[in-house]
């Protein structure tokens, strides 16, 4: 234990700070707690104006309603397929591009880097209209491709920018040694560099996964008639009704939609924090 | 490859000077460095995707904003005509546009300030508590961060529901409807945005604080500096690069909030009182088929965010970051 830690333990304000932290943690977690709780509440309790923070009769009715209505399972798979494709493809493409801009010196390199930076700032939402016409012209409306392609393009600049630090961190001596030992460039790229950069790829993937999984605007704009190609956000809206919202269904669907991201986050949590640190420091 | 390796060995051979160990360390050009087309080959997939799905649509957006482009033209019933700045004139002449623009800027500014303040304050808090409460706060924040915007929006609307939500019960507000009034609706959306975006700031700034050498902070506190003084005079300057990153990210995110407004205020609030530029453009284009007006709004957004980007680039450059 360092001297500073000892000092800190004796601070009188520390217990108060910890109490504040715990209260805030509880407040921040509360919406998620309420979501899961409401998903398990029987219909009668949800409709009651009591709003009790517990339930004595948990039921799966809302979940059953969610999975029975509107091909929810299909939507779930669609979402998973779109996000999965974007994550894998953008990781591979960004890895190649990040390697190019960090391990080679060539004309326009700096210009390209600045362009990737600027590209990150482009408000994707503003491009919905031209993308809509582009997808229509290529006959991609109502297909999952119309969701995969734009998200792939939009997650690339950030992924390249973030991976740059990880690729840079691999010592050049290693690269030279590999070539001297007779490794081809492709072999170095995939069998030496790729595994070394993999932790960075994981951290980067979190962002592309989340932005794709969360997408609401494109799903709403590009999947206009063929609901079999819809993704989860659309499934959720089904439970909003003009007269009375099916809150149990909405909360159950929200729970199902949130859990995969939570699992993903917990799995990569450590890498994410260190990855952020690395990207920011760089 | 063989040619490269021989070239490599050449400078390493002991020179006639007889002092090979003290030779100036000249880094031999790595073989990867002199390879005309390889980097472009690696960049090809990325450039094709970005060109086709980012650069070209930006061009198209600009183009459509100068055309007459409504349902009639989209379906091919009428030819598209060039309108010059006509769409912009219409837009700038519409008092609703200015109202929405003002609301967007103020709302984004409020979100950014709230997010930065909360994120930084909690990051500092994290450094002063033991591992267990820290883990609790971290986990809660990660949960909020991971929640998709649409589920976050629905849950917050439910929490504040006048009939079945717990918030009104606890606060004793009866059947007060948060989404009915303009300001209460914006406040509700702001709370949700704050909830899901402060974790990024908190985690990033916390990582930054951990990287500050302990002695510096210790010296400051031994010299009797107050908490606020330590933050303002010691930590904030050292965290400047990180603070710039999180500020710019927050500006960009909060300026283009779409899902929260759309879902929580049901498409922009009663009579469009809660519209922001993004939702406004969407409604113009897809709800009333005025694609050219929607595109003009998109161009305005693009210009504003590019201006922010330029400021950011200048700040980064001034810090002498090597690209």
XYZ file of C-alpha atoms in Angstrom:
605
model
C 0.000 0.000 0.000
C 1.470 3.318 -0.992
C 1.838 6.258 1.335
C -0.876 8.076 -0.520
C -3.345 5.270 -0.145
C -2.700 5.312 3.603
C -3.267 9.033 3.671
C -6.458 8.597 1.784
C -7.826 5.976 4.136
C -7.644 8.410 7.014
C -9.560 11.126 5.212
C -12.809 11.799 7.010
C -14.621 12.708 3.826
C -14.014 9.374 2.191
C -16.966 7.567 3.713
C -19.245 10.378 2.618
C -17.797 10.183 -0.898
C -18.422 6.458 -0.965
C -21.987 6.913 0.204
C -22.545 9.469 -2.558
C -21.007 7.092 -5.097
C -23.289 4.261 -4.025
C -26.396 6.444 -4.165
C -25.436 7.611 -7.659
C -24.712 4.040 -8.752
C -28.150 3.018 -7.543
C -29.794 5.938 -9.349
C -27.923 5.165 -12.571
C -28.805 1.491 -12.394
C -32.436 2.148 -11.494
C -33.825 2.570 -15.035
C -32.350 -0.782 -16.023
C -33.722 -2.372 -12.859
C -37.137 -0.929 -13.562
C -36.999 -2.207 -17.135
C -36.257 -5.789 -16.107
C -38.708 -5.636 -13.210
C -41.511 -4.366 -15.429
C -40.759 -7.045 -17.988
C -41.414 -9.679 -15.318
C -44.437 -8.019 -13.736
C -47.797 -9.599 -14.478
C -50.079 -7.418 -16.610
C -52.272 -6.439 -13.674
C -49.389 -4.961 -11.715
C -48.113 -2.943 -14.651
C -51.515 -1.404 -15.199
C -51.907 -0.635 -11.518
C -51.221 2.935 -10.499
C -49.315 1.728 -7.448
C -45.908 1.391 -9.222
C -44.336 -0.853 -6.585
C -40.564 -1.399 -6.911
C -40.892 -5.161 -6.553
C -43.133 -7.972 -7.707
C -44.335 -10.990 -5.799
C -45.633 -12.842 -8.839
C -43.011 -12.707 -11.578
C -44.326 -13.950 -14.891
C -43.034 -14.580 -18.380
C -46.246 -13.368 -19.993
C -44.702 -10.226 -21.466
C -41.782 -12.161 -22.916
C -44.169 -14.718 -24.349
C -46.172 -11.931 -25.964
C -42.999 -10.433 -27.402
C -41.810 -13.652 -28.958
C -45.206 -14.648 -30.262
C -45.997 -11.326 -31.915
C -44.411 -9.978 -35.042
C -41.711 -12.555 -35.681
C -39.614 -11.104 -32.899
C -37.088 -13.925 -33.153
C -36.593 -13.094 -36.790
C -35.940 -9.441 -35.959
C -33.483 -10.485 -33.307
C -31.556 -12.657 -35.771
C -31.607 -9.854 -38.336
C -30.142 -7.433 -35.807
C -27.507 -9.970 -34.837
C -26.649 -10.654 -38.468
C -26.324 -6.971 -39.334
C -24.239 -6.102 -36.262
C -22.104 -9.244 -36.581
C -21.304 -8.627 -40.234
C -20.436 -4.987 -39.597
C -18.191 -5.854 -36.640
C -16.205 -8.526 -38.462
C -15.949 -6.769 -41.817
C -15.091 -3.383 -40.359
C -12.452 -4.933 -38.092
C -10.723 -6.612 -41.051
C -10.959 -3.630 -43.373
C -9.910 -1.156 -40.676
C -6.980 -3.390 -39.728
C -5.668 -3.312 -43.279
C -6.154 0.428 -43.578
C -4.606 1.158 -40.171
C -1.594 -0.945 -41.151
C -1.245 1.024 -44.364
C -1.278 4.413 -42.651
C 1.007 3.496 -39.752
C 3.595 1.179 -41.252
C 4.123 2.756 -44.646
C 5.275 6.174 -45.701
C 3.580 7.261 -48.889
C 2.256 10.326 -50.578
C -1.057 11.677 -49.261
C -0.707 9.683 -46.034
C -1.285 12.673 -43.776
C -4.064 13.927 -46.014
C -5.794 10.557 -45.734
C -5.462 10.558 -41.952
C -7.029 13.985 -41.723
C -9.805 12.819 -44.024
C -10.517 9.850 -41.771
C -10.689 12.233 -38.837
C -13.065 14.551 -40.652
C -15.149 11.598 -41.824
C -15.805 10.662 -38.194
C -17.541 13.969 -37.700
C -19.922 13.703 -40.634
C -23.453 13.599 -39.250
C -24.569 10.228 -40.520
C -28.181 11.193 -40.008
C -27.874 13.986 -42.546
C -27.011 11.398 -45.201
C -30.194 9.411 -44.754
C -31.818 11.053 -47.769
C -29.062 10.448 -50.369
C -28.446 6.972 -48.959
C -32.119 6.218 -49.325
C -31.939 7.038 -53.038
C -28.656 5.183 -53.417
C -30.138 2.047 -51.875
C -33.232 2.414 -54.017
C -31.181 2.728 -57.198
C -29.269 -0.423 -56.347
C -32.443 -2.243 -55.377
C -31.220 -2.622 -51.835
C -34.188 -1.112 -50.024
C -35.854 -3.642 -47.733
C -32.709 -5.733 -47.517
C -30.308 -6.162 -44.648
C -27.575 -4.984 -46.997
C -29.034 -1.480 -46.860
C -28.292 -1.492 -43.138
C -24.946 -3.301 -43.267
C -23.228 -1.202 -45.925
C -23.790 2.281 -44.456
C -22.885 1.153 -40.958
C -19.769 -0.496 -42.296
C -18.714 2.742 -43.951
C -19.548 4.880 -40.933
C -17.729 2.727 -38.409
C -14.544 2.567 -40.512
C -13.041 6.031 -39.904
C -13.254 5.718 -36.131
C -12.010 2.117 -36.220
C -9.007 3.052 -38.357
C -8.231 6.016 -36.137
C -8.424 3.924 -33.002
C -6.505 0.932 -34.359
C -3.691 3.173 -35.478
C -2.301 3.329 -31.947
C -2.354 -0.438 -31.568
C -0.632 -1.104 -34.880
C 1.948 1.578 -34.140
C 2.764 -0.073 -30.817
C 4.075 -3.214 -32.523
C 7.865 -2.746 -32.714
C 9.340 -2.335 -36.142
C 12.222 -4.634 -35.233
C 9.715 -7.457 -35.152
C 8.673 -6.685 -38.696
C 12.250 -6.590 -39.910
C 13.056 -9.826 -38.136
C 10.087 -11.480 -39.791
C 11.234 -10.422 -43.238
C 14.796 -11.488 -42.576
C 13.464 -14.867 -41.532
C 11.831 -15.047 -44.915
C 8.220 -14.319 -44.017
C 6.206 -12.843 -46.840
C 4.360 -9.595 -46.304
C 1.001 -11.346 -46.221
C 2.279 -13.846 -43.704
C 3.592 -11.075 -41.458
C 0.316 -9.224 -41.742
C -1.992 -12.069 -40.752
C 0.159 -14.361 -38.640
C 2.208 -11.841 -36.676
C 0.630 -8.401 -36.751
C -3.010 -9.477 -36.604
C -2.759 -11.529 -33.391
C -0.745 -8.759 -31.738
C -3.319 -6.121 -32.602
C -6.300 -8.320 -31.757
C -6.985 -6.770 -28.310
C -7.261 -3.395 -29.993
C -9.646 -4.856 -32.549
C -11.866 -6.040 -29.730
C -12.014 -2.578 -28.151
C -12.760 -1.028 -31.527
C -15.490 -3.560 -32.230
C -17.452 -2.408 -29.209
C -18.111 0.888 -30.906
C -19.110 -0.527 -34.262
C -21.295 -3.132 -32.578
C -23.095 -0.584 -30.447
C -23.675 1.956 -33.186
C -25.042 -0.750 -35.469
C -27.120 -2.532 -32.827
C -28.609 0.800 -31.753
C -29.485 1.933 -35.223
C -33.000 3.180 -35.429
C -32.977 5.791 -38.164
C -31.746 3.616 -41.042
C -33.867 0.684 -39.985
C -36.844 3.004 -40.004
C -35.984 4.651 -43.310
C -34.632 1.822 -45.463
C -36.828 -1.100 -44.436
C -40.086 0.376 -45.584
C -42.341 -2.463 -46.560
C -40.726 -5.859 -46.041
C -41.015 -6.306 -42.306
C -39.269 -9.679 -42.439
C -36.093 -7.641 -42.898
C -36.757 -5.453 -39.876
C -34.454 -5.201 -36.903
C -35.157 -5.035 -33.184
C -35.860 -1.295 -32.782
C -38.789 -1.650 -35.162
C -40.113 -4.637 -33.248
C -40.160 -2.519 -30.137
C -42.298 0.178 -31.703
C -45.022 -2.374 -32.416
C -45.960 -2.290 -28.743
C -46.623 1.432 -28.780
C -50.298 1.850 -29.467
C -52.264 5.033 -30.017
C -54.761 4.279 -27.271
C -52.700 2.450 -24.688
C -49.081 1.341 -24.771
C -48.314 -2.279 -23.918
C -45.667 -1.336 -21.368
C -45.039 -4.936 -20.322
C -44.291 -5.875 -23.913
C -42.140 -2.794 -24.460
C -40.074 -3.496 -21.350
C -39.679 -7.181 -22.191
C -38.593 -6.349 -25.745
C -36.228 -3.683 -24.387
C -34.737 -6.206 -21.987
C -34.152 -8.700 -24.782
C -32.574 -5.976 -26.878
C -30.311 -4.661 -24.124
C -28.949 -7.961 -22.807
C -26.701 -8.821 -25.788
C -25.008 -5.405 -25.552
C -24.587 -5.747 -21.803
C -23.025 -9.183 -22.235
C -20.724 -7.853 -24.939
C -19.746 -4.907 -22.741
C -18.988 -7.016 -19.702
C -16.918 -9.414 -21.818
C -14.729 -6.681 -23.275
C -14.933 -4.211 -20.378
C -11.245 -4.368 -19.415
C -10.053 -4.099 -22.986
C -12.448 -1.257 -23.607
C -11.116 0.880 -20.759
C -7.478 0.217 -21.639
C -8.268 0.685 -25.317
C -9.856 4.057 -24.621
C -6.859 5.026 -22.532
C -4.525 4.010 -25.340
C -6.470 5.768 -28.047
C -6.785 8.941 -26.057
C -3.174 9.036 -24.936
C -2.032 8.505 -28.474
C 12.737 -9.565 -50.757
C 16.282 -10.891 -51.117
C 17.414 -7.586 -52.529
C 15.932 -5.846 -49.539
C 17.715 -8.016 -47.034
C 21.107 -7.542 -48.637
C 20.577 -3.816 -48.653
C 19.786 -4.095 -44.992
C 22.954 -5.831 -44.106
C 25.129 -3.365 -45.967
C 25.063 -0.519 -43.415
C 25.526 -2.988 -40.579
C 28.873 -4.168 -41.913
C 31.714 -2.748 -39.826
C 33.164 0.282 -41.524
C 36.808 1.083 -42.079
C 36.749 3.498 -39.172
C 37.117 0.564 -36.832
C 34.494 1.784 -34.359
C 31.379 -0.053 -35.460
C 29.689 0.143 -32.071
C 29.720 3.937 -31.928
C 28.506 4.426 -35.451
C 25.615 6.892 -35.659
C 22.455 4.805 -35.479
C 20.969 5.206 -38.870
C 17.726 3.320 -39.027
C 17.647 1.253 -42.160
C 14.526 1.888 -44.193
C 12.186 -0.932 -43.357
C 11.356 -3.097 -46.363
C 7.701 -2.288 -45.913
C 8.395 1.381 -46.317
C 9.491 1.278 -49.923
C 6.693 -0.528 -51.600
C 4.789 1.605 -54.021
C 1.396 0.023 -54.260
C 1.069 -2.122 -51.158
C -0.369 0.578 -48.861
C -2.945 1.494 -51.480
C -3.883 -2.158 -51.815
C -4.475 -2.306 -48.061
C -6.484 0.896 -48.182
C -8.560 -0.132 -51.170
C -11.569 -1.716 -49.399
C -11.826 1.137 -46.921
C -11.555 3.794 -49.608
C -14.114 2.124 -51.856
C -16.642 1.909 -49.014
C -16.014 5.440 -47.795
C -16.096 6.840 -51.303
C -19.338 5.095 -52.212
C -21.211 5.464 -48.963
C -19.881 8.678 -47.516
C -18.295 10.956 -50.089
C -20.776 10.271 -52.873
C -23.838 10.680 -50.605
C -22.438 13.996 -49.362
C -22.205 15.137 -52.964
C -25.740 13.883 -53.596
C -27.026 15.646 -50.503
C -25.628 18.922 -51.758
C -27.027 18.291 -55.217
C -30.550 17.454 -54.057
C -30.588 20.559 -51.894
C -30.348 22.622 -55.080
C -33.080 20.737 -56.945
C -36.813 20.628 -56.921
C -37.229 17.137 -55.534
C -40.550 15.982 -54.147
C -42.672 12.861 -54.524
C -43.500 13.786 -58.129
C -39.836 13.817 -59.142
C -38.954 10.728 -57.107
C -41.585 8.647 -58.831
C -40.464 10.027 -62.195
C -43.749 11.773 -62.887
C -42.122 15.132 -63.347
C -38.606 16.072 -64.439
C -36.249 17.362 -61.776
C -35.477 21.023 -62.095
C -32.634 23.105 -60.781
C -33.751 25.575 -58.168
C -30.463 27.169 -57.210
C -30.670 28.571 -53.730
C -34.451 28.418 -53.817
C -34.690 25.692 -51.202
C -32.367 27.563 -48.912
C -34.389 30.723 -49.392
C -37.538 28.820 -48.453
C -35.821 27.309 -45.467
C -34.256 30.502 -44.170
C -37.511 32.337 -44.720
C -39.354 29.855 -42.508
C -39.502 31.012 -38.916
C -39.858 27.390 -37.778
C -36.385 26.604 -39.129
C -34.782 29.303 -36.988
C -36.729 28.168 -33.996
C -35.594 24.569 -34.512
C -31.996 25.647 -35.110
C -31.975 27.658 -31.887
C -33.578 24.785 -29.971
C -30.999 22.361 -31.391
C -28.045 24.515 -30.383
C -29.382 25.273 -26.909
C -30.417 21.676 -26.288
C -27.053 20.332 -27.462
C -25.200 22.892 -25.354
C -27.214 21.973 -22.270
C -26.568 18.262 -22.892
C -22.836 18.807 -23.411
C -22.448 20.923 -20.275
C -24.446 18.503 -18.138
C -22.565 15.492 -19.523
C -19.114 17.016 -19.092
C -19.818 18.294 -15.592
C -21.326 15.018 -14.401
C -18.681 12.904 -16.122
C -15.753 14.884 -14.719
C -17.227 15.157 -11.224
C -17.841 11.421 -11.066
C -14.396 10.658 -12.498
C -12.871 12.654 -9.641
C -15.188 10.907 -7.200
C -14.001 7.532 -8.532
C -10.414 8.365 -7.603
C -11.293 9.024 -3.963
C -13.172 5.882 -3.063
C -12.248 2.272 -2.406
C -12.479 -0.503 -4.934
C -15.929 -1.831 -4.070
C -18.040 1.342 -4.401
C -15.923 2.218 -7.399
C -16.836 -1.072 -9.035
C -20.509 -0.460 -8.268
C -20.472 2.963 -9.927
C -18.422 1.692 -12.878
C -20.793 -1.210 -13.468
C -23.895 0.974 -13.237
C -22.333 3.432 -15.687
C -21.327 0.681 -18.105
C -24.904 -0.578 -17.985
C -26.268 2.849 -18.906
C -23.645 3.217 -21.614
C -24.431 -0.153 -23.135
C -28.171 0.456 -23.275
C -29.309 1.085 -26.851
C -30.712 4.566 -27.389
C -34.123 3.252 -28.265
C -34.515 1.048 -25.194
C -33.127 3.812 -22.984
C -35.712 6.159 -24.450
C -38.630 3.810 -23.895
C -37.558 3.021 -20.342
C -37.227 6.706 -19.417
C -40.599 7.522 -20.903
C -42.057 4.685 -18.857
C -40.330 5.894 -15.665
C -41.927 9.315 -16.153
C -45.269 8.002 -17.364
C -48.082 10.020 -15.773
C -50.192 6.944 -15.018
C -47.846 4.042 -14.358
C -44.396 5.575 -13.802
C -42.741 5.594 -10.386
C -41.233 9.082 -10.690
C -44.474 11.019 -10.471
C -45.550 8.824 -7.560
C -42.367 9.523 -5.633
C -42.362 13.224 -6.434
C -46.079 13.508 -5.782
C -46.754 15.052 -9.168
C -50.019 13.240 -9.723
C -50.754 12.797 -13.423
C -48.387 15.546 -14.602
C -47.398 14.753 -18.204
C -43.731 15.416 -18.877
C -44.039 15.184 -22.623
C -46.888 17.674 -22.819
C -44.980 20.867 -22.113
C -42.119 21.955 -24.332
C -39.529 22.512 -21.625
C -40.436 19.532 -19.473
C -40.221 17.318 -22.573
C -36.794 18.681 -23.456
C -35.738 18.244 -19.818
C -36.834 14.612 -19.869
C -34.887 13.912 -23.061
C -31.892 15.733 -21.595
C -31.959 13.471 -18.548
C -31.947 10.386 -20.757
C -29.118 11.727 -22.931
C -27.130 12.607 -19.813
C -27.752 9.140 -18.395
C -26.416 7.298 -21.415
C -23.563 9.648 -22.326
C -21.882 10.624 -19.045
C -20.271 7.142 -18.698
C -18.048 7.713 -21.733
C -16.783 10.977 -20.246
C -16.423 9.482 -16.773
C -14.459 6.422 -17.884
C -12.204 8.368 -20.247
C -11.429 11.164 -17.788
C -10.915 8.613 -15.015
C -8.370 6.800 -17.197
C -6.706 10.168 -17.774
C -6.552 11.036 -14.069
C -5.022 7.660 -13.278
C -2.228 8.515 -15.688
C -1.301 11.694 -13.735
C 1.716 11.035 -11.507
C 0.606 10.681 -7.875
C 3.390 12.905 -6.548
C 1.985 15.916 -8.349
C -1.403 15.598 -6.685
C 0.165 14.800 -3.353
C 2.369 17.857 -3.498
C -0.612 20.044 -4.292
C -2.674 18.712 -1.414
C 0.290 18.993 0.990
C 0.601 22.616 -0.054
C -2.931 23.052 1.185
C -4.723 23.415 -2.148
C -8.469 22.827 -2.022
C -10.126 20.098 -4.072
C -11.505 22.613 -6.517
C -8.113 24.330 -6.796
C -6.345 21.012 -7.446
C -8.827 20.204 -10.189
C -8.638 23.645 -11.784
C -4.923 24.342 -11.554
C -3.339 20.899 -11.661
C -5.607 18.249 -13.109
C -7.573 20.145 -15.730
C -4.459 21.458 -17.534
C -2.892 17.994 -17.566
C -6.119 16.470 -18.789
C -6.565 19.054 -21.516
C -6.044 16.678 -24.467
C -8.560 14.209 -23.042
C -11.025 16.949 -22.201
C -10.840 18.225 -25.765
C -11.601 14.764 -27.115
C -14.595 14.170 -24.856
C -15.946 17.685 -25.387
C -15.836 17.406 -29.148
C -17.315 13.911 -29.086
C -20.133 15.142 -26.866
C -20.809 18.139 -29.080
C -21.028 15.861 -32.103
C -23.246 13.286 -30.441
C -25.579 15.724 -28.761
C -25.955 17.930 -31.785
C -27.357 15.058 -33.803
C -29.548 13.340 -31.277
C -32.303 11.617 -33.184
C -33.638 8.465 -31.547
C -34.277 9.978 -28.129
C -36.246 12.932 -29.442
C -38.096 10.835 -31.988
C -39.132 8.123 -29.549
C -39.613 10.117 -26.363
C -41.545 13.027 -27.841
C -43.258 10.910 -30.477
C -41.640 12.413 -33.561
C -40.864 15.919 -32.329
C -43.436 16.774 -29.703
C -46.857 18.336 -29.911
C -46.993 20.623 -32.963
C -43.269 20.089 -33.433
C -42.354 21.903 -30.225
C -39.484 19.492 -29.511
C -37.999 19.269 -32.988
C -34.240 19.352 -33.427
C -32.557 19.707 -36.838
C -32.154 15.993 -37.353
C -35.746 15.067 -36.680
C -36.893 18.163 -38.580
C -34.945 17.038 -41.672
C -36.338 13.536 -41.358
C -39.921 14.775 -41.044
C -39.512 17.126 -44.000
C -38.024 14.423 -46.216
C -39.797 11.232 -45.288
C -43.049 12.374 -43.746
C -43.904 15.171 -46.187
C -41.731 14.068 -49.152
C -39.920 17.401 -49.410
C -36.593 15.757 -50.057
C -34.866 18.922 -51.231
C -35.786 20.842 -48.092
C -34.689 17.902 -45.949
C -31.387 17.854 -47.832
C -30.898 21.576 -47.329
C -31.318 21.045 -43.575
C -28.807 18.201 -43.820
C -26.328 20.522 -45.509
C -26.764 23.072 -42.718
C -26.000 20.363 -40.151
C -23.011 19.190 -42.129
C -21.601 22.713 -42.312
C -22.027 23.289 -38.579
C -20.341 19.994 -37.674
C -17.510 20.573 -40.131
C -16.878 23.909 -38.455
C -16.660 22.107 -35.112
C -14.274 19.604 -36.692
C -12.008 22.369 -37.956
C -11.801 23.857 -34.474
C -10.946 20.415 -33.166
C -8.245 19.876 -35.774
C -6.680 23.210 -34.891
C -6.648 22.327 -31.210
C -5.085 18.938 -31.916
C -2.514 20.451 -34.237
C -1.592 23.149 -31.766
C -0.684 20.443 -29.317
C 1.770 19.217 -31.875
C 0.333 15.770 -32.311
C 2.088 13.880 -35.054
C -0.346 12.365 -37.475
